[in-house]
Coordinates of C-alpha atoms in Angstrom, one line a residue:
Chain A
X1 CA 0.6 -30.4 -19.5
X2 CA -1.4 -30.5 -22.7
X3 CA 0.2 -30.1 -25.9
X4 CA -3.0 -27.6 -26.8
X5 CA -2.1 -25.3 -23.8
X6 CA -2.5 -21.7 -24.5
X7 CA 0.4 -19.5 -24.7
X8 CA 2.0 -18.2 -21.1
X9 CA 1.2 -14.6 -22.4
X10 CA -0.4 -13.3 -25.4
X11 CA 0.5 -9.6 -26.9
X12 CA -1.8 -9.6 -29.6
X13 CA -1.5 -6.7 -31.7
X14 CA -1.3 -4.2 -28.8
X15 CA -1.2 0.0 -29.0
X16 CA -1.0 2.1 -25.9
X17 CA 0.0 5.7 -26.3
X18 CA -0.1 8.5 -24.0
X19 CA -2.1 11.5 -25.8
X20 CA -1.7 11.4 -29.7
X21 CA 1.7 9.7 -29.7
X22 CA 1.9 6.1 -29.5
X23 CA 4.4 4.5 -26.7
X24 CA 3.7 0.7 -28.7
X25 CA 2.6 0.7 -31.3
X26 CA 0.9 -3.2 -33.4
X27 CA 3.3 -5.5 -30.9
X28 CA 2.5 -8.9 -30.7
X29 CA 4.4 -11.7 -29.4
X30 CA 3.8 -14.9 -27.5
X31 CA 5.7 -16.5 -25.1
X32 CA 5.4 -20.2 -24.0
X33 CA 6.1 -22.7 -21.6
X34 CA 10.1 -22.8 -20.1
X35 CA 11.0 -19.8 -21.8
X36 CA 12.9 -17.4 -20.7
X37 CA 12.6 -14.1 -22.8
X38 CA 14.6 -10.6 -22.5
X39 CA 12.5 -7.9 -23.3
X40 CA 15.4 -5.3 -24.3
X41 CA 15.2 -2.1 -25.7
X42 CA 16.2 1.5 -25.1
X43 CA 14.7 3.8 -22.8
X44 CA 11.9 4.9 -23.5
X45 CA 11.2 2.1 -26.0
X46 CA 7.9 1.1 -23.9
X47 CA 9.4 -2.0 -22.3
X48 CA 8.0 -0.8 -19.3
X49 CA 4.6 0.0 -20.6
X50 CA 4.2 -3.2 -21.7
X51 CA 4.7 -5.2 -18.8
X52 CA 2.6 -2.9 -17.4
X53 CA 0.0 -3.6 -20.0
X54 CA 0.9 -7.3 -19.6
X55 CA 0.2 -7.9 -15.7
X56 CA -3.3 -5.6 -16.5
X57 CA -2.2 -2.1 -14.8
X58 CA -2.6 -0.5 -17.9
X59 CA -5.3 -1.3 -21.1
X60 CA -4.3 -1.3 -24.4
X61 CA -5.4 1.1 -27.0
X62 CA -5.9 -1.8 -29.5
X63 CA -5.5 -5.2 -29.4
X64 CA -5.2 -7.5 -26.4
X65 CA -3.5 -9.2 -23.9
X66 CA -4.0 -12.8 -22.6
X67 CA -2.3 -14.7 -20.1
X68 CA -2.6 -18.3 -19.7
X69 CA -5.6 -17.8 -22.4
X70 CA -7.7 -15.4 -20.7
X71 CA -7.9 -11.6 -21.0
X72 CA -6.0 -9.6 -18.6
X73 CA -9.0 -8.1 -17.6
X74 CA -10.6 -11.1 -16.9
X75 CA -8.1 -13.3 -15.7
X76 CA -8.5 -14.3 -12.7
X77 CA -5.7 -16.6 -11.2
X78 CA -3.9 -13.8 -10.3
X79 CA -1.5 -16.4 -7.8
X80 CA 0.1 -17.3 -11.0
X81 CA 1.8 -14.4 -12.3
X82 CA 4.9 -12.4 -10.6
X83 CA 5.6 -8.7 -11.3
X84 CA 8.6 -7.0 -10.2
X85 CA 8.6 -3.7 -10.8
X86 CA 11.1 -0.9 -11.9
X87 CA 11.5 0.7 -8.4
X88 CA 13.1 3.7 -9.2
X89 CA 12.5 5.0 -5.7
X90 CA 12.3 2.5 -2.7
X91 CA 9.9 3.4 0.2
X92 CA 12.8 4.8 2.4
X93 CA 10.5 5.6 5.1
X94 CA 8.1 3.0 5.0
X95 CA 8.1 0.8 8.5
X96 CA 8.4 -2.5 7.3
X97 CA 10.9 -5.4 7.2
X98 CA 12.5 -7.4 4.3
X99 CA 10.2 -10.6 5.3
X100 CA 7.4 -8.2 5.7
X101 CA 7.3 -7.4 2.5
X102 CA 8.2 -10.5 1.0
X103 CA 4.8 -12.1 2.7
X104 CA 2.9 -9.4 0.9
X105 CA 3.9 -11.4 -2.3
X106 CA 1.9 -14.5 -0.9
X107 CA -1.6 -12.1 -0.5
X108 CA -2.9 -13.2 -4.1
X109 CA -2.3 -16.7 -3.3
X110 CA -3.9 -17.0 0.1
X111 CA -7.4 -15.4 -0.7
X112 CA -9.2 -12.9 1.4
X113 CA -9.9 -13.6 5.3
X114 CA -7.4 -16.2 5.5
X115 CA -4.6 -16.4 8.0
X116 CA -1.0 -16.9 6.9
X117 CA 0.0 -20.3 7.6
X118 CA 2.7 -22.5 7.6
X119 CA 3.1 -23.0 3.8
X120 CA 3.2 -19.4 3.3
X121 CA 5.7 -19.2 6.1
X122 CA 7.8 -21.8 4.3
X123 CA 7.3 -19.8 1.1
X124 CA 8.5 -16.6 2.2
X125 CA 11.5 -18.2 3.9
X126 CA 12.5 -20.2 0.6
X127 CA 12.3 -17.1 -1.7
X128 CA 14.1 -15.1 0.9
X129 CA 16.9 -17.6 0.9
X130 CA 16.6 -18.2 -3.0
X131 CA 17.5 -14.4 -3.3
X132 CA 20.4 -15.0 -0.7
X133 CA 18.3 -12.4 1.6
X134 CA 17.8 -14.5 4.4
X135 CA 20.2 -12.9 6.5
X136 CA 18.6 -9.2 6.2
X137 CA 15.2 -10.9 7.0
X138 CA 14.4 -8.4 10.0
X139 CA 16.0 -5.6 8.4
X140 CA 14.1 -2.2 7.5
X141 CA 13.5 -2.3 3.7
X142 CA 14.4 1.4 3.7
X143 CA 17.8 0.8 4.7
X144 CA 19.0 -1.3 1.8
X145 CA 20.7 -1.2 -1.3
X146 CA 19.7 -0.8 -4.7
X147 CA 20.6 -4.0 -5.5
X148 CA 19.5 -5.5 -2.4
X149 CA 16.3 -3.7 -2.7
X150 CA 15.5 -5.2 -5.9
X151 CA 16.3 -8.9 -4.8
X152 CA 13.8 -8.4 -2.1
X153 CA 11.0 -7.8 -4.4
X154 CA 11.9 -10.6 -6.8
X155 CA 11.6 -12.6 -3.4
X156 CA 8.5 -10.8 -2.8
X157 CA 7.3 -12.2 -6.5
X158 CA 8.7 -15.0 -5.9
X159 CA 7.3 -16.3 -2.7
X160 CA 4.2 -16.6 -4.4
X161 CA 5.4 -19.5 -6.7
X162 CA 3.9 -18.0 -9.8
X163 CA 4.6 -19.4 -13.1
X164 CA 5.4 -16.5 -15.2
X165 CA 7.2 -13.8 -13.5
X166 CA 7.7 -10.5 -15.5
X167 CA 11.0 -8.4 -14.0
X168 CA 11.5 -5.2 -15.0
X169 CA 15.1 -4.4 -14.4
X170 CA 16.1 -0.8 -12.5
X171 CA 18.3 1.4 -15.1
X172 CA 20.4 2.4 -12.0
X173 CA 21.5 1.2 -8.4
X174 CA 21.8 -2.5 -9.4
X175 CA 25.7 -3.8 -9.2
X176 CA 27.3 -6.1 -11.9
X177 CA 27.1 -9.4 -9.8
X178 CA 24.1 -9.2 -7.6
X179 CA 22.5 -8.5 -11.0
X180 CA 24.4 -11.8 -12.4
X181 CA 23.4 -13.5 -9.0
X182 CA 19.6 -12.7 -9.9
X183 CA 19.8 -13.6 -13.0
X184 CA 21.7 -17.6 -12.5
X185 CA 19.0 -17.4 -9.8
X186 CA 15.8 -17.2 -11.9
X187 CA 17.8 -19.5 -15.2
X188 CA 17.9 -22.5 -12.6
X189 CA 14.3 -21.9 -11.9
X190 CA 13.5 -21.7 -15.4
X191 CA 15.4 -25.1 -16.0
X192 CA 14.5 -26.8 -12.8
X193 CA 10.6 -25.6 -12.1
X194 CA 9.4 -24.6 -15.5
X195 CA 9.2 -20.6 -14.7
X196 CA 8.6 -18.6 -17.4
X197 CA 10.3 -15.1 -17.6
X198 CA 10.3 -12.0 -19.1
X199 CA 13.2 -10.0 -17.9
X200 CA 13.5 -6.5 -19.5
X201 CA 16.7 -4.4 -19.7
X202 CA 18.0 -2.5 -21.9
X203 CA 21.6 -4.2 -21.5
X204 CA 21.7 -6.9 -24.4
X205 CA 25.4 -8.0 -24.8
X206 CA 26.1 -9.4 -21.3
X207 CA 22.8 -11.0 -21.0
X208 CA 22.2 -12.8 -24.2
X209 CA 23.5 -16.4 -22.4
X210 CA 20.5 -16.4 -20.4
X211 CA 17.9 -16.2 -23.0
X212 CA 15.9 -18.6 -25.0
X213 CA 14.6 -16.1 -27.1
X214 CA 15.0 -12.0 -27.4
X215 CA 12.5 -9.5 -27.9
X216 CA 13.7 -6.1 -29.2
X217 CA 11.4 -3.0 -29.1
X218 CA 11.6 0.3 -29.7
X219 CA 8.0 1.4 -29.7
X220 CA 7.6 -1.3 -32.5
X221 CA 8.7 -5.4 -32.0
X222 CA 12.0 -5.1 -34.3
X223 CA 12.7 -8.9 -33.4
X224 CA 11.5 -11.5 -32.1
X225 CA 13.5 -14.9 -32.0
X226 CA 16.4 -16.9 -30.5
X227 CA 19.7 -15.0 -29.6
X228 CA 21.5 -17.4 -32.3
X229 CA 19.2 -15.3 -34.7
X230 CA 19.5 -12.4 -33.8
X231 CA 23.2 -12.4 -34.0
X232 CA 23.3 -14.5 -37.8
X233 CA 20.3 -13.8 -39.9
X234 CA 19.0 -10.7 -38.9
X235 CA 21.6 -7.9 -39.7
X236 CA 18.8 -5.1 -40.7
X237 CA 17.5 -5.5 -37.1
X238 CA 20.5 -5.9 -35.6
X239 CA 21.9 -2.6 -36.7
X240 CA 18.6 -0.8 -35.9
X241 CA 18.8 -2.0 -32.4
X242 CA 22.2 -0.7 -32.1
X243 CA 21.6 2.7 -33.2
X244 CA 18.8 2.7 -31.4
X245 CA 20.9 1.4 -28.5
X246 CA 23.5 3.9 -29.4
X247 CA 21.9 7.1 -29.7
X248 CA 20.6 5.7 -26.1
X249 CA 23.4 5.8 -24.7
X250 CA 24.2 9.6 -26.0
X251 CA 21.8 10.6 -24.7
X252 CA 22.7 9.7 -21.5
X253 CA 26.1 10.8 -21.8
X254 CA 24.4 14.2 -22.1
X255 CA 22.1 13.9 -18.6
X256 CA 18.8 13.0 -20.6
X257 CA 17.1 9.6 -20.7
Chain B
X1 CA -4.7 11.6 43.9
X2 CA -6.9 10.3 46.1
X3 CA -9.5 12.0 45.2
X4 CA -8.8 10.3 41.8
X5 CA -9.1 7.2 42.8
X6 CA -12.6 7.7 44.7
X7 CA -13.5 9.0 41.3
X8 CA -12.2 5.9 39.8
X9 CA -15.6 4.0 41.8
X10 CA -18.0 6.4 40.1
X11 CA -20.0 5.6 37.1
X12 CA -19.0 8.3 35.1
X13 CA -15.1 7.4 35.3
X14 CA -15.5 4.1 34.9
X15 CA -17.7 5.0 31.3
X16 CA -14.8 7.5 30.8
X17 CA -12.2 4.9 31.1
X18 CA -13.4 2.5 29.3
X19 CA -14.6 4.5 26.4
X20 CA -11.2 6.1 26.5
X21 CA -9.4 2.4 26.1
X22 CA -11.8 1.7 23.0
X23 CA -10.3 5.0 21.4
X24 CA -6.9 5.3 22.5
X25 CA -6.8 1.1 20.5
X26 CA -8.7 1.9 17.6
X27 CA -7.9 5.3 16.5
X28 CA -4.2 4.5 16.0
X29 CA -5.1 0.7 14.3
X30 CA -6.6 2.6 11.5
X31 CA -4.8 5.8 11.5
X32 CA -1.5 3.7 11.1
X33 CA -3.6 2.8 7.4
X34 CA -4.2 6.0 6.6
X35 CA -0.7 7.8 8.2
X36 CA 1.0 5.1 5.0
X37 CA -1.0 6.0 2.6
X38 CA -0.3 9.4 3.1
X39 CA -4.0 10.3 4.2
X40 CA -3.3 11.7 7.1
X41 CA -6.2 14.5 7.3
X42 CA -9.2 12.2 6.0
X43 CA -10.3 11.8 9.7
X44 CA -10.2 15.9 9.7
X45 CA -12.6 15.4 6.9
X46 CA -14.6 12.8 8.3
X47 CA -15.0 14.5 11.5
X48 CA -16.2 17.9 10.1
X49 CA -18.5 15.8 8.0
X50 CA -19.7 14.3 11.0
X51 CA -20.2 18.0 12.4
X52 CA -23.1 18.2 10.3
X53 CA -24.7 15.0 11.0
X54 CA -24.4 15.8 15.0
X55 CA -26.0 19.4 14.2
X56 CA -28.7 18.0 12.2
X57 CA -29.4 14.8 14.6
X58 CA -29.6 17.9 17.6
X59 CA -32.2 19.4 15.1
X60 CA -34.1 16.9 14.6
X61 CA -34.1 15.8 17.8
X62 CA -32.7 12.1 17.3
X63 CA -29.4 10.6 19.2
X64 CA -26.6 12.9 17.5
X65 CA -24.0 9.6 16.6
X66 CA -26.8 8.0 14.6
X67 CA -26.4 11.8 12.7
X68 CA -22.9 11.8 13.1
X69 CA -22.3 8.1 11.5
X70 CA -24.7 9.1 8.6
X71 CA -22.4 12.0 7.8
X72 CA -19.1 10.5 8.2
X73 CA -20.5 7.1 5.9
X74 CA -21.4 9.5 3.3
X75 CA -18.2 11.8 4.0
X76 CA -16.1 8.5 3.5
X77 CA -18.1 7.9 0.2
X78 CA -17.2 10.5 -1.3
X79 CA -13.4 11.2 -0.4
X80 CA -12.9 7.9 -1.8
X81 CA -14.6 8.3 -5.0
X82 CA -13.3 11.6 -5.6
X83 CA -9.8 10.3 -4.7
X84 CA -9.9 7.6 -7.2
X85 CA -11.3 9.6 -10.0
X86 CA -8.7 12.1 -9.9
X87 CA -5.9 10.5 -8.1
X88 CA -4.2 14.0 -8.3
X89 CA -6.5 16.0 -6.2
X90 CA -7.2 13.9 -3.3
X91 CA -6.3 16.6 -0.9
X92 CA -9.3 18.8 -3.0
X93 CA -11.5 15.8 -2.3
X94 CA -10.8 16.3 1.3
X95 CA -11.2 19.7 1.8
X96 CA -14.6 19.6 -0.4
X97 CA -16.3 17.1 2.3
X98 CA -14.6 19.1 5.0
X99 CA -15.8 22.2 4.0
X100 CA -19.5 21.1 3.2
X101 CA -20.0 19.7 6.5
X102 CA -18.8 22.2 9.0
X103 CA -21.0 25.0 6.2
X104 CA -23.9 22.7 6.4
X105 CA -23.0 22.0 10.1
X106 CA -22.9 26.1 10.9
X107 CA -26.1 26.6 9.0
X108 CA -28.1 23.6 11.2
X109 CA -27.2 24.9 14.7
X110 CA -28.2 28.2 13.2
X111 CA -31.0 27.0 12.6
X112 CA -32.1 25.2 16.3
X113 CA -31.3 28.7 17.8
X114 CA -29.9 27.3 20.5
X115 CA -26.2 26.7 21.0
X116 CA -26.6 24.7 23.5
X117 CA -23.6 22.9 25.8
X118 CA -24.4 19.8 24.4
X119 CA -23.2 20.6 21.2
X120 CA -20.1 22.1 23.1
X121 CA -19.0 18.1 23.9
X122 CA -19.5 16.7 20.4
X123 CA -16.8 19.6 19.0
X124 CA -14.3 19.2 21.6
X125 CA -15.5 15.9 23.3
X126 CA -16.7 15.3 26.9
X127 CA -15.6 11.6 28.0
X128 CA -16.6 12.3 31.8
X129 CA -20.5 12.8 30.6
X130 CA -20.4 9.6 28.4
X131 CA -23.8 7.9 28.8
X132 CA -24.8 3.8 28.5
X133 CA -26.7 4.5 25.4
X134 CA -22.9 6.1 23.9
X135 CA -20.8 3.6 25.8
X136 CA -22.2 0.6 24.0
X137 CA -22.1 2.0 20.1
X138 CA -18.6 3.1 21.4
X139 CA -17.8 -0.3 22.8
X140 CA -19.2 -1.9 19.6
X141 CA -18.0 0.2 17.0
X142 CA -14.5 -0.6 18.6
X143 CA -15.2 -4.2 18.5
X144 CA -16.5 -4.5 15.3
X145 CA -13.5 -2.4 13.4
X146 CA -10.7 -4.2 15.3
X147 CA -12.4 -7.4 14.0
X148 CA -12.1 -6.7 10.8
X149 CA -8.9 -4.7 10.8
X150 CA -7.2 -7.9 12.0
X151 CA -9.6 -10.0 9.2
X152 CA -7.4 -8.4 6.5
X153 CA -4.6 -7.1 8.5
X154 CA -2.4 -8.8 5.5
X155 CA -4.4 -7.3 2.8
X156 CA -4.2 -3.2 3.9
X157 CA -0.6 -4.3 5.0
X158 CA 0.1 -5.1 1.2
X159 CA -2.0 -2.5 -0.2
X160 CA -0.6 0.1 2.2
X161 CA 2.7 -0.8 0.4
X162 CA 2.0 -0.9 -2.9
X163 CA -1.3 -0.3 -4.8
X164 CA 0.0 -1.1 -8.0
X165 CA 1.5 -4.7 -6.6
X166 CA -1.5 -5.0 -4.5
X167 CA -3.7 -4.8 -8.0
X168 CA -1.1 -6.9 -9.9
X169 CA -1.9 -9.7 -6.9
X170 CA -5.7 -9.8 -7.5
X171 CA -7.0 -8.3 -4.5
X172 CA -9.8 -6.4 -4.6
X173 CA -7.9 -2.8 -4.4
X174 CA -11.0 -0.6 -4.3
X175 CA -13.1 -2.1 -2.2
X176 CA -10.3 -2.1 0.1
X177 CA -10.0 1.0 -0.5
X178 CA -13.9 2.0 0.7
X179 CA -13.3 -0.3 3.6
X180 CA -10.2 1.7 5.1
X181 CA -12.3 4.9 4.7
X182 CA -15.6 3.3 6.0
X183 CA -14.0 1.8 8.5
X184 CA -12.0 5.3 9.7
X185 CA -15.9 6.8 9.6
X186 CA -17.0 4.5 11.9
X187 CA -13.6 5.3 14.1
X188 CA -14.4 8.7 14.1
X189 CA -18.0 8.3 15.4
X190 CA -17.0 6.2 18.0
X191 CA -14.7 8.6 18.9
X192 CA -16.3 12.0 19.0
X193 CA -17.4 11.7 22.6
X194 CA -14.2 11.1 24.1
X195 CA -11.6 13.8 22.1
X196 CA -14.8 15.7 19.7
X197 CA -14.7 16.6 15.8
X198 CA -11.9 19.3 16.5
X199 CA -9.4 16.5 17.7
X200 CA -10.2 13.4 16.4
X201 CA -7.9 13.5 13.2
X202 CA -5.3 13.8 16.3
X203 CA -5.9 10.4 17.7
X204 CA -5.9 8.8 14.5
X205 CA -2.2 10.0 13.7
X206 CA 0.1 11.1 16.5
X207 CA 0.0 7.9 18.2
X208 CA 0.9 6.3 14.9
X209 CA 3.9 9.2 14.0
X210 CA 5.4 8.5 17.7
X211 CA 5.1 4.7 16.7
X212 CA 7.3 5.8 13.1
X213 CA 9.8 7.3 15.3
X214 CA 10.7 3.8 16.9
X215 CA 9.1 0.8 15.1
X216 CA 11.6 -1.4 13.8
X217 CA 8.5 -3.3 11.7
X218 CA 5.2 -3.2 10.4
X219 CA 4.0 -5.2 13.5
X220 CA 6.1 -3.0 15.8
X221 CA 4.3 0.1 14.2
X222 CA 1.3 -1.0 14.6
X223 CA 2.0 -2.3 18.5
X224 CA 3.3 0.8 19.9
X225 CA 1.0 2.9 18.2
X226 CA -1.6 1.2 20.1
X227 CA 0.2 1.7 23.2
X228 CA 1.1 4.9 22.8
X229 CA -2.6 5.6 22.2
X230 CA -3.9 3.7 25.3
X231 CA -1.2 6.0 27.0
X232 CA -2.4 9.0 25.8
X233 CA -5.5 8.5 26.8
X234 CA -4.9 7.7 30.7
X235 CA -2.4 10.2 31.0
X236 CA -4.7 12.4 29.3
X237 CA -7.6 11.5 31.2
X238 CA -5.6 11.8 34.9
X239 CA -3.7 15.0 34.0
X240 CA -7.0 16.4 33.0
X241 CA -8.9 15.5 36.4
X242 CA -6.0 16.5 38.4
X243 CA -5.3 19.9 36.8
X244 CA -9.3 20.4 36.0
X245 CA -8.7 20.5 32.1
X246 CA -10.5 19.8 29.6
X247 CA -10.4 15.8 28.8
X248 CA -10.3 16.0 25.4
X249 CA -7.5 18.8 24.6
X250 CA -5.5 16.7 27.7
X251 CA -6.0 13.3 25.5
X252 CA -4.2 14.9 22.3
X253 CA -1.8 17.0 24.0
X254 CA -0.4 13.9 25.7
X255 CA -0.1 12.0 22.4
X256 CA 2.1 15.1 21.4
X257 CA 3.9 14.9 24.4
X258 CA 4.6 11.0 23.7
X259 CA 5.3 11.8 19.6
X260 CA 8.0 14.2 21.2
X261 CA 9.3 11.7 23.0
X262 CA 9.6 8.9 20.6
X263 CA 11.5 11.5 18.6
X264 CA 13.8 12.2 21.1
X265 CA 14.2 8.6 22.1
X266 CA 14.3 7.5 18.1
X267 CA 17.0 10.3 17.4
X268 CA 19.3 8.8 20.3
X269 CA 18.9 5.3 19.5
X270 CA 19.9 5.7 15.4
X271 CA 23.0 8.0 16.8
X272 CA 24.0 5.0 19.1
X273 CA 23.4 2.6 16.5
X274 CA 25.5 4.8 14.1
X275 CA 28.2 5.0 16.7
X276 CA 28.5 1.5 17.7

């Protein structure tokens, strides 16, 4: 790997806004090789908008993404990046099984017209069993779990050995240690393979071990840097991320969000 | 029965059978694409547009599925691209090609004068007068869209789940996305001589709701829609000789009659599996 080698992904001075009000508004970070980055943030902060302007599903107002150097929109090697998405509602009725949809994650990687073989059979079984799914391999993926639901599609991400993997995290539905379980899961590949993450969540505190370095938005990048940081030299941030955090969670204590 | 089976030397039945088989597969390998993606009633709209390419054809005096196929192309054309501009109102997008080709397909048999019998078969199909001429684009278009369903079976599959993820991947989301429509066009072309424009929408999705009822899988879904589509079709076909009914309202009403079942059989197994 070249010392020269462009950052995993670029934010680069991005906007996006739904109708006059702006959901980001100037963020720019970089993330680079074997890091693993927490994306937190209240809701409604645009940490999901951004990873979906990150993987390309979206197009920035202003400014521009780049991943592995290239523009979203023109980036090509798409095998290389993993996208778990918020799934606030699973599929319930949709006729498919755990390792079903798990292959689907190896599409990008195969190319068109070719038939699955035995690496991708491998592949699929590894991230299944990474995920500690193997077990519920022939179950219907309506009939799981939150939690279990979201392991299945970081398998599904996973089983087609990208090198940055961008997981959004589920506000609700997702119990204490499968989320822990996910999470050890993704710091040993981190350590072990070189994945990059971005894990977003909006639950700092009990997360901050796994992180080499923190962003915090709320519609603007308020930080940017290690956890150590965070915690020492940045009080002014620190204390707008908590009310920020804080007037979150009223919020929710009164049904919105 | 016997008498069945003497017809089952005759030219005619053998056509019927075989052209039936071609449907009864096809039909539910792409309806189980559109049935997931919630599109239920495109081949409703492909087959009215076709209505208008089969009254024209008759006009003009050319071979009405070369009409038919021109109409349901352009029909699939434009569902699509109206569905993708305005995700929203892809129900609209439906009824505006379903509408335009049974107005334009009114006015054109107006216009011959002559509402002839002929016509009759394309609306509510006629498998026993199947010719050569229709039994080889039949055979064909089969062959052809079962090729390349099973080309990028794993493609649809993923898009079928997840069009976002499916985008995320790299693969080409809306070109698959004209190729599922094309590709029901040319199902519905194929298929207008055995159940007509008025029933074809029915092969394309009851075989693949009785399938829902049971399938435990993707591959199971698409497997027993496939046989219960092949079963519809024979049953169809016999029950129809036997009783004298007409083929093409037999065909549909025994995929009914096998949805009901599958429900019946689907409710019993979940309450066993809930009990045990």
């Amino acid at each position: 790997m070249s010392v020269n080698a462009p950052p995993v992904l670029e934010i680069d001075h991005v906007s996006f806004g739904y109708g006059s009000e702006l959901a980001l508004d100037d963020v720019s970070l970089s993330v680079g090789r074997g890091q693993f980055v927490g994306l937190i943030g209240p809701n409604g902060s645009g940490k999901s908008t951004l990873m979906r302007l990150a993987v390309g599903l979206l197009h920035p107002r202003a400014g521009e993404v780049r991943l592995f150097g290239a523009p979203v929109g023109r980036f090509r090697d798409r095998h290389r990046i993993g996208y778990v998405p918020q799934a606030t509602a699973s599929r319930t009725g949709f006729p498919a099984t755990v390792a079903e949809v798990v292959s689907t994650g190896r599409v990008g990687r195969r190319g068109l017209f070719r038939r699955f073989n035995q690496d991708d059979h491998r592949a699929v079984e590894r991230a299944l069993d990474s995920v500690g799914m193997s077990g519920l391999r022939d179950r219907l993926i309506g009939e799981l779990s939150g939690g279990q639901h979201q392991r299945v599609m970081a398998a599904r991400a996973l089983a087609g050995e990208p090198e940055l993997l961008l997981l959004d995290e589920p506000a609700a539905g997702v119990d204490a240690v499968a989320k822990v379980e996910l999470l050890d899961l993704l710091q040993r590949l981190v350590e072990e393979r070189g994945l990059v993450v971005v894990y977003v969540s909006h639950d700092f505190e009990t997360l901050r071990r796994y992180f080499s370095k923190v962003a915090l938005l709320n519609r603007r990048l308020l930080f940017y840097g290690t956890p150590g940081d965070l915690g020492e030299q940045h009080d002014v941030q620190r204390q707008l991320v908590e009310a920020a955090l804080a007037a979150d969670h009223h919020e929710h204590g009164h049904g919105g969000g | 029965m016997g008498q069945f089976i003497d017809a089952l030397g005759q030219g005619y039945m053998q056509r019927a059978i075989l052209a039936g088989l071609v449907v009864g597969v096809v039909c539910p390998a792409i309806g189980v694409y559109l049935v997931l993606r919630r599109l239920s009633l495109i081949g409703d709209g492909l087959g009215h547009a076709s209505f208008a390419g089969v009254a024209g054809a008759w006009l003009l005096g050319v071979y009405p599925l070369l009409g038919a196929a021109v109409f349901a192309l352009l029909g699939a054309v434009v569902i699509e691209r109206l569905r993708s501009w305005r995700r929203e109102y892809g129900d609209l997008a439906l009824a505006i090609v379903f509408y335009s080709g049974i107005g334009l397909g009114v006015v054109l048999t107006g216009l011959s004068r002559r509402m002839n019998a002929n016509l009759f078969g394309y609306l509510f199909g006629s498998i026993l007068t199947v010719t050569r001429l229709d039994l080889l684009v039949i055979v064909s278009t089969g062959v052809a869209v079962l090729a390349l369903l099973t080309l990028v079976r794993g493609e649809l599959f993923a898009l079928a789940y997840d069009e976002d993820l499916a985008r995320v991947s790299g693969l080409p989301v809306s070109a698959l996305n004209y190729l599922v429509v094309v590709l029901a066009a040319a199902t519905v072309v194929a298929s207008l001589r055995v159940v007509g424009i008025l029933l074809v929408a029915g092969m394309l999705v009851i075989p693949v709701a009785a399938s829902l009822q049971l399938a435990r899988s993707f591959r199971q879904t698409l497997l027993y829609a496939v046989v219960f589509g092949v079963a519809s079709v024979l049953v169809g076909l016999f029950g129809s000789y036997m009783l004298d009914l007409a083929p093409g309202g037999a065909i549909v009403l025994a995929a009914v009659l096998s949805f009901l079942a599958a429900s019946l059989a689907g409710r019993v197994g979940r309450r066993r599996t809930a009990m045990s």
